[in-house]
Amino acid sequence: MTMMRKTLLSLLLVSSVFSIATSTRRHSNSNIDWWCSQTPYPEPCKYYMQQTHYHHKLKHKSEFRAILVHLALERAVIMRRKARDLGHNGIAKKQKSVFRDCLKLYDNTVFHLNRTLNGLREKRSCSPFDAQTWLSTARTNIETCQNGALELGVEDFMVPTERCNVTEIISNGLFVNWAFLKYEAVHYTEDAEADFPSWFSMHERKLLQSSSIRAHLVVAKDGSGHFKSVQAAINAAARRRIKSRFIIHVKRGVYRENIEIDKTNDNIMLFGDGMRNTIITSGRSVNAGYTTYSSATADLMFCSVNSLCPTEASRFTVANLLAGRTWLPATGVPFTSGL
């Protein structure tokens, strides 16, 4: 009889614990469903949220935003790993350009998702403007990879399923962050007559206003500087220990090269002897087997990216671009006139 009582009590205890756990999970799932239903892509949101350890009730939009970024980061890491594995299986010659670009772009996506998540956790180091910029960059990198395959007419082999999942989760994060962005934009005031964006420090403003900037390195085609190529100077700057502002003066001349500044080589400032005198150009093209991404004359994987408010952005026009018709012919650099 005593044994039966113990068995009955044990069964009741297990049943109670199971009921509580089931009730908690249902309540949690209901909470997740509600939050995810507010996003553009609710289904992947629900699926991946339920696969994680986030089973507590979400109370604030900022918490939901951080979780979405975390989910995007987890999926992006998986996407990158699967993409790298493709290289071990062998890829066609025509796919190699896309493969190299995509690995670099996926690395950059992981980097920006990681810095967004860390910034949101620290709060002080990531404004809604920063989050929107970094998340947009992460998503654009993935889309650029896909576009490269289409341009070269090769099969979309760079883990399309994983890429789609990551893109949709990032899009959800951008959507949620937009609410914070709108709030900050309403409370943001900027002097329309200011000469520089608000995030320019006083030191940087004085530096750009100065008529004589002292460079750390000089690039000159005639050999009178430290280096003859711009990329050589950039590579030298990457070896510095302290990543403070580093200034490179590119003297007059036409430099036919593709330059690349990695995201770890930040705070680089290039200045020349005027837009008609110092020109960096390149001849890469899609017809030559390069994607649009890799054919760019300057490949800048920025680490420190700042956002412009609407007032600041309105100062940028196509006037200087169109005016190029008057001075580009004298440089000897090939170009096509027209839009």
Tab-separated table of C-alpha atoms in Angstrom:
chain	number	residue	atom	x	y	z
A	1	MET	CA	0.000	0.000	0.000
A	2	THR	CA	2.832	2.341	0.924
A	3	MET	CA	4.570	1.520	-2.360
A	4	MET	CA	1.392	2.343	-4.297
A	5	ARG	CA	1.105	5.718	-2.542
A	6	LYS	CA	4.719	6.577	-3.401
A	7	THR	CA	4.154	5.574	-7.017
A	8	LEU	CA	0.940	7.627	-7.194
A	9	LEU	CA	2.643	10.677	-5.674
A	10	SER	CA	5.521	10.347	-8.141
A	11	LEU	CA	3.114	10.178	-11.068
A	12	LEU	CA	1.211	13.226	-9.797
A	13	LEU	CA	4.477	15.153	-9.379
A	14	VAL	CA	5.681	14.289	-12.890
A	15	SER	CA	2.268	15.182	-14.293
A	16	SER	CA	2.284	18.550	-12.521
A	17	VAL	CA	5.783	19.403	-13.735
A	18	PHE	CA	4.865	18.385	-17.297
A	19	SER	CA	1.689	20.477	-17.167
A	20	ILE	CA	3.573	23.530	-15.923
A	21	ALA	CA	6.283	23.095	-18.584
A	22	THR	CA	3.685	22.624	-21.328
A	23	SER	CA	1.715	25.649	-20.147
A	24	THR	CA	4.870	27.777	-20.007
A	25	ARG	CA	5.917	26.672	-23.487
A	26	ARG	CA	2.481	27.419	-24.935
A	27	HIS	CA	2.504	30.831	-23.314
A	28	SER	CA	6.024	31.441	-24.630
A	29	ASN	CA	5.100	30.298	-28.146
A	30	SER	CA	2.064	32.563	-28.091
A	31	ASN	CA	4.302	35.466	-27.093
A	32	ILE	CA	6.784	34.652	-29.881
A	33	ASP	CA	3.974	34.370	-32.428
A	34	TRP	CA	2.716	37.819	-31.495
A	35	TRP	CA	6.123	39.480	-31.835
A	36	CYS	CA	6.957	37.684	-35.079
A	37	SER	CA	3.580	38.575	-36.582
A	38	GLN	CA	4.704	42.221	-36.504
A	39	THR	CA	7.593	41.525	-38.915
A	40	PRO	CA	7.698	41.247	-42.746
A	41	TYR	CA	8.791	37.579	-42.533
A	42	PRO	CA	6.901	36.012	-39.604
A	43	GLU	CA	7.405	32.330	-40.507
A	44	PRO	CA	11.233	32.142	-40.346
A	45	CYS	CA	11.026	34.370	-37.287
A	46	LYS	CA	8.735	31.917	-35.474
A	47	TYR	CA	10.680	28.867	-36.606
A	48	TYR	CA	14.130	30.013	-35.492
A	49	MET	CA	12.869	31.669	-32.319
A	50	GLN	CA	11.277	28.381	-31.263
A	51	GLN	CA	14.492	26.469	-32.034
A	52	THR	CA	16.477	28.537	-29.561
A	53	HIS	CA	16.558	28.842	-25.782
A	54	TYR	CA	14.444	32.020	-25.834
A	55	HIS	CA	11.438	30.618	-24.004
A	56	HIS	CA	10.812	33.518	-21.649
A	57	LYS	CA	8.228	36.192	-22.298
A	58	LEU	CA	9.520	39.128	-24.322
A	59	LYS	CA	8.538	42.444	-22.790
A	60	HIS	CA	10.212	45.124	-24.885
A	61	LYS	CA	10.917	45.783	-28.549
A	62	SER	CA	14.610	46.360	-27.835
A	63	GLU	CA	14.891	42.817	-26.472
A	64	PHE	CA	13.179	41.434	-29.573
A	65	ARG	CA	15.522	43.420	-31.825
A	66	ALA	CA	18.616	42.030	-30.086
A	67	ILE	CA	17.299	38.463	-30.395
A	68	LEU	CA	16.674	38.913	-34.131
A	69	VAL	CA	20.228	40.156	-34.645
A	70	HIS	CA	21.532	37.209	-32.615
A	71	LEU	CA	19.520	34.771	-34.738
A	72	ALA	CA	20.784	36.401	-37.932
A	73	LEU	CA	24.359	36.121	-36.671
A	74	GLU	CA	23.949	32.416	-35.842
A	75	ARG	CA	22.522	31.650	-39.287
A	76	ALA	CA	25.148	33.810	-41.022
A	77	VAL	CA	27.958	31.851	-39.348
A	78	ILE	CA	26.381	28.608	-40.599
A	79	MET	CA	25.957	30.123	-44.080
A	80	ARG	CA	29.624	31.123	-44.165
A	81	ARG	CA	30.796	27.691	-42.993
A	82	LYS	CA	28.757	25.888	-45.650
A	83	ALA	CA	30.051	28.286	-48.301
A	84	ARG	CA	33.653	27.606	-47.278
A	85	ASP	CA	33.024	23.864	-47.531
A	86	LEU	CA	32.206	24.331	-51.220
A	87	GLY	CA	35.847	25.198	-51.855
A	88	HIS	CA	36.966	21.783	-50.601
A	89	ASN	CA	34.662	20.024	-53.060
A	90	GLY	CA	36.108	21.819	-56.069
A	91	ILE	CA	34.396	24.523	-58.104
A	92	ALA	CA	34.399	25.358	-61.798
A	93	LYS	CA	36.860	27.961	-63.083
A	94	LYS	CA	34.083	30.385	-63.960
A	95	GLN	CA	32.721	30.166	-60.419
A	96	LYS	CA	35.989	31.059	-58.687
A	97	SER	CA	35.504	34.817	-58.976
A	98	VAL	CA	32.034	34.539	-57.421
A	99	PHE	CA	33.350	32.178	-54.746
A	100	ARG	CA	36.136	34.564	-53.675
A	101	ASP	CA	33.782	37.540	-53.591
A	102	CYS	CA	31.094	35.705	-51.643
A	103	LEU	CA	33.465	34.465	-48.957
A	104	LYS	CA	34.693	38.015	-48.433
A	105	LEU	CA	31.129	39.358	-48.399
A	106	TYR	CA	29.919	36.655	-45.997
A	107	ASP	CA	32.842	37.428	-43.676
A	108	ASN	CA	31.821	41.064	-43.717
A	109	THR	CA	28.192	40.140	-43.015
A	110	VAL	CA	29.215	38.182	-39.916
A	111	PHE	CA	31.443	41.075	-38.848
A	112	HIS	CA	28.671	43.676	-39.061
A	113	LEU	CA	26.066	41.476	-37.379
A	114	ASN	CA	28.505	40.788	-34.562
A	115	ARG	CA	29.353	44.455	-34.042
A	116	THR	CA	25.637	45.355	-34.141
A	117	LEU	CA	24.820	42.765	-31.476
A	118	ASN	CA	27.707	43.863	-29.254
A	119	GLY	CA	26.728	47.486	-29.754
A	120	LEU	CA	23.098	46.860	-28.805
A	121	ARG	CA	24.183	45.054	-25.660
A	122	GLU	CA	26.466	47.902	-24.636
A	123	LYS	CA	23.813	50.443	-25.726
A	124	ARG	CA	26.166	53.423	-25.638
A	125	SER	CA	28.186	52.244	-28.641
A	126	CYS	CA	25.319	51.644	-31.085
A	127	SER	CA	22.662	54.180	-31.997
A	128	PRO	CA	19.608	53.239	-34.095
A	129	PHE	CA	21.348	54.983	-37.018
A	130	ASP	CA	24.396	52.740	-36.532
A	131	ALA	CA	22.267	49.590	-36.268
A	132	GLN	CA	20.342	50.460	-39.438
A	133	THR	CA	23.569	51.130	-41.334
A	134	TRP	CA	25.327	47.952	-40.187
A	135	LEU	CA	22.302	45.699	-40.692
A	136	SER	CA	21.729	47.179	-44.150
A	137	THR	CA	25.374	46.521	-44.978
A	138	ALA	CA	25.069	42.911	-43.805
A	139	ARG	CA	22.034	42.324	-46.018
A	140	THR	CA	23.514	44.138	-49.024
A	141	ASN	CA	26.634	41.954	-48.842
A	142	ILE	CA	24.494	38.827	-49.221
A	143	GLU	CA	22.553	40.298	-52.141
A	144	THR	CA	25.806	41.355	-53.815
A	145	CYS	CA	26.999	37.745	-53.702
A	146	GLN	CA	23.854	36.589	-55.485
A	147	ASN	CA	24.121	39.353	-58.088
A	148	GLY	CA	27.689	38.306	-58.894
A	149	ALA	CA	26.546	34.815	-59.880
A	150	LEU	CA	23.809	36.266	-62.094
A	151	GLU	CA	26.222	38.674	-63.822
A	152	LEU	CA	28.674	35.936	-64.783
A	153	GLY	CA	25.891	33.554	-65.786
A	154	VAL	CA	26.919	30.809	-63.366
A	155	GLU	CA	24.660	28.635	-61.258
A	156	ASP	CA	23.647	30.169	-57.945
A	157	PHE	CA	25.718	27.708	-55.923
A	158	MET	CA	26.524	29.784	-52.820
A	159	VAL	CA	24.113	28.109	-50.340
A	160	PRO	CA	20.945	29.879	-51.583
A	161	THR	CA	18.677	28.401	-48.876
A	162	GLU	CA	20.838	29.603	-46.000
A	163	ARG	CA	21.301	32.960	-47.704
A	164	CYS	CA	17.544	33.430	-47.997
A	165	ASN	CA	17.050	32.606	-44.307
A	166	VAL	CA	19.692	35.089	-43.183
A	167	THR	CA	18.371	37.822	-45.483
A	168	GLU	CA	14.834	37.457	-44.140
A	169	ILE	CA	15.932	37.529	-40.496
A	170	ILE	CA	18.087	40.610	-41.098
A	171	SER	CA	15.122	42.247	-42.857
A	172	ASN	CA	13.028	41.596	-39.759
A	173	GLY	CA	15.727	43.207	-37.628
A	174	LEU	CA	15.804	46.255	-39.901
A	175	PHE	CA	12.023	46.540	-39.682
A	176	VAL	CA	12.019	46.461	-35.873
A	177	ASN	CA	14.956	48.871	-35.660
A	178	TRP	CA	13.115	51.339	-37.902
A	179	ALA	CA	10.790	52.193	-35.008
A	180	PHE	CA	13.790	53.285	-32.917
A	181	LEU	CA	15.206	55.143	-35.909
A	182	LYS	CA	12.001	57.128	-36.445
A	183	TYR	CA	11.918	58.097	-32.774
A	184	GLU	CA	15.511	59.324	-32.856
A	185	ALA	CA	14.956	61.218	-36.126
A	186	VAL	CA	12.056	63.141	-34.567
A	187	HIS	CA	14.230	64.151	-31.614
A	188	TYR	CA	17.287	64.908	-33.744
A	189	THR	CA	18.237	68.514	-34.448
A	190	GLU	CA	20.962	69.511	-36.852
A	191	ASP	CA	22.149	72.907	-38.018
A	192	ALA	CA	21.344	73.012	-41.738
A	193	GLU	CA	24.247	75.407	-42.295
A	194	ALA	CA	26.852	73.169	-40.650
A	195	ASP	CA	29.880	72.443	-42.807
A	196	PHE	CA	30.412	68.914	-41.478
A	197	PRO	CA	28.247	65.985	-40.338
A	198	SER	CA	27.504	65.906	-36.607
A	199	TRP	CA	29.779	62.918	-35.976
A	200	PHE	CA	32.911	64.737	-37.194
A	201	SER	CA	35.160	65.481	-34.220
A	202	MET	CA	36.689	68.936	-33.789
A	203	HIS	CA	40.109	67.490	-34.639
A	204	GLU	CA	38.804	66.040	-37.924
A	205	ARG	CA	37.092	69.312	-38.852
A	206	LYS	CA	40.311	71.262	-38.321
A	207	LEU	CA	42.228	68.634	-40.274
A	208	LEU	CA	39.965	68.930	-43.324
A	209	GLN	CA	39.841	72.728	-43.128
A	210	SER	CA	43.621	73.012	-43.044
A	211	SER	CA	45.352	74.094	-46.243
A	212	SER	CA	48.452	72.049	-45.350
A	213	ILE	CA	47.831	68.478	-44.214
A	214	ARG	CA	50.855	66.577	-42.957
A	215	ALA	CA	50.869	63.048	-44.368
A	216	HIS	CA	52.338	59.952	-42.752
A	217	LEU	CA	53.139	58.448	-46.168
A	218	VAL	CA	53.480	59.854	-49.676
A	219	VAL	CA	52.702	58.014	-52.918
A	220	ALA	CA	54.346	59.287	-56.110
A	221	LYS	CA	54.666	57.656	-59.516
A	222	ASP	CA	58.079	59.268	-60.096
A	223	GLY	CA	59.564	57.608	-57.008
A	224	SER	CA	59.864	60.809	-54.961
A	225	GLY	CA	57.566	59.447	-52.233
A	226	HIS	CA	57.613	56.427	-49.945
A	227	PHE	CA	55.765	54.232	-52.464
A	228	LYS	CA	54.901	54.229	-56.157
A	229	SER	CA	51.490	52.553	-55.749
A	230	VAL	CA	48.534	53.470	-53.548
A	231	GLN	CA	47.954	49.867	-52.461
A	232	ALA	CA	51.543	49.544	-51.210
A	233	ALA	CA	51.002	52.545	-48.922
A	234	ILE	CA	47.678	51.136	-47.687
A	235	ASN	CA	49.350	47.798	-46.920
A	236	ALA	CA	52.074	49.595	-44.967
A	237	ALA	CA	49.433	51.477	-42.975
A	238	ALA	CA	47.774	48.175	-42.065
A	239	ARG	CA	50.894	47.144	-40.154
A	240	ARG	CA	50.674	50.011	-37.669
A	241	ARG	CA	49.886	48.997	-34.088
A	242	ILE	CA	47.665	51.916	-33.091
A	243	LYS	CA	44.743	52.464	-35.464
A	244	SER	CA	44.566	56.234	-35.116
A	245	ARG	CA	43.984	58.519	-38.093
A	246	PHE	CA	46.557	57.693	-40.800
A	247	ILE	CA	47.032	60.114	-43.682
A	248	ILE	CA	48.334	59.141	-47.128
A	249	HIS	CA	49.126	61.813	-49.722
A	250	VAL	CA	48.732	60.566	-53.296
A	251	LYS	CA	50.603	62.969	-55.574
A	252	ARG	CA	49.418	63.966	-59.033
A	253	GLY	CA	49.274	61.247	-61.656
A	254	VAL	CA	47.062	58.493	-63.034
A	255	TYR	CA	47.308	55.353	-60.884
A	256	ARG	CA	45.980	52.323	-62.752
A	257	GLU	CA	45.278	49.908	-59.923
A	258	ASN	CA	42.529	48.380	-57.817
A	259	ILE	CA	42.921	49.351	-54.188
A	260	GLU	CA	41.528	47.466	-51.217
A	261	ILE	CA	41.189	48.729	-47.645
A	262	ASP	CA	40.241	45.941	-45.271
A	263	LYS	CA	37.806	46.495	-42.397
A	264	THR	CA	40.637	45.996	-39.884
A	265	ASN	CA	42.615	48.821	-41.496
A	266	ASP	CA	40.343	51.670	-40.486
A	267	ASN	CA	40.938	55.398	-40.007
A	268	ILE	CA	42.708	55.714	-43.360
A	269	MET	CA	42.555	59.123	-45.041
A	270	LEU	CA	43.650	59.502	-48.677
A	271	PHE	CA	44.076	62.917	-50.261
A	272	GLY	CA	45.453	63.951	-53.615
A	273	ASP	CA	46.406	67.069	-55.545
A	274	GLY	CA	42.924	67.771	-56.890
A	275	MET	CA	40.310	65.725	-58.740
A	276	ARG	CA	41.813	66.616	-62.130
A	277	ASN	CA	45.379	65.819	-61.039
A	278	THR	CA	45.250	62.686	-58.877
A	279	ILE	CA	43.239	59.878	-60.477
A	280	ILE	CA	42.921	56.228	-59.471
A	281	THR	CA	41.383	54.076	-62.194
A	282	SER	CA	41.135	50.448	-63.236
A	283	GLY	CA	40.117	48.307	-66.203
A	284	ARG	CA	38.341	45.364	-64.589
A	285	SER	CA	34.924	44.487	-66.005
A	286	VAL	CA	32.262	41.787	-66.053
A	287	ASN	CA	33.276	40.950	-69.640
A	288	ALA	CA	36.763	40.144	-68.361
A	289	GLY	CA	35.368	37.646	-65.858
A	290	TYR	CA	35.008	39.906	-62.829
A	291	THR	CA	31.816	40.564	-60.904
A	292	THR	CA	30.695	44.178	-60.508
A	293	TYR	CA	31.790	43.944	-56.884
A	294	SER	CA	35.363	42.857	-57.677
A	295	SER	CA	35.670	45.255	-60.635
A	296	ALA	CA	35.367	48.305	-58.384
A	297	THR	CA	38.462	50.508	-58.452
A	298	ALA	CA	38.290	50.901	-54.673
A	299	ASP	CA	37.189	48.024	-52.451
A	300	LEU	CA	36.582	49.582	-49.054
A	301	MET	CA	35.446	47.187	-46.324
A	302	PHE	CA	34.740	49.901	-43.785
A	303	CYS	CA	34.955	49.181	-40.080
A	304	SER	CA	33.958	52.647	-38.879
A	305	VAL	CA	30.849	53.655	-40.800
A	306	ASN	CA	28.833	56.693	-39.770
A	307	SER	CA	25.300	57.572	-40.823
A	308	LEU	CA	24.089	60.839	-42.275
A	309	CYS	CA	20.919	62.422	-41.005
A	310	PRO	CA	18.416	63.622	-43.672
A	311	THR	CA	19.745	67.192	-43.497
A	312	GLU	CA	23.315	66.035	-44.087
A	313	ALA	CA	22.335	63.625	-46.864
A	314	SER	CA	20.444	66.342	-48.743
A	315	ARG	CA	23.727	68.155	-49.412
A	316	PHE	CA	24.934	65.385	-51.736
A	317	THR	CA	23.945	65.879	-55.383
A	318	VAL	CA	25.018	64.583	-58.807
A	319	ALA	CA	26.282	68.019	-59.839
A	320	ASN	CA	29.971	67.128	-59.455
A	321	LEU	CA	29.416	63.821	-61.245
A	322	LEU	CA	27.791	65.514	-64.232
A	323	ALA	CA	30.460	68.210	-64.242
A	324	GLY	CA	33.004	65.482	-64.906
A	325	ARG	CA	32.231	65.737	-68.633
A	326	THR	CA	34.148	69.006	-68.703
A	327	TRP	CA	37.389	67.791	-67.131
A	328	LEU	CA	37.585	63.996	-67.565
A	329	PRO	CA	38.623	64.107	-71.278
A	330	ALA	CA	41.836	65.949	-70.377
A	331	THR	CA	42.946	63.135	-68.055
A	332	GLY	CA	43.020	60.470	-70.749
A	333	VAL	CA	40.935	58.109	-68.613
A	334	PRO	CA	38.283	56.268	-70.706
A	335	PHE	CA	34.704	57.108	-69.757
A	336	THR	CA	31.197	57.087	-71.203
A	337	SER	CA	29.281	60.346	-71.142
A	338	GLY	CA	25.637	60.139	-70.130
A	339	LEU	CA	23.470	58.549	-67.470
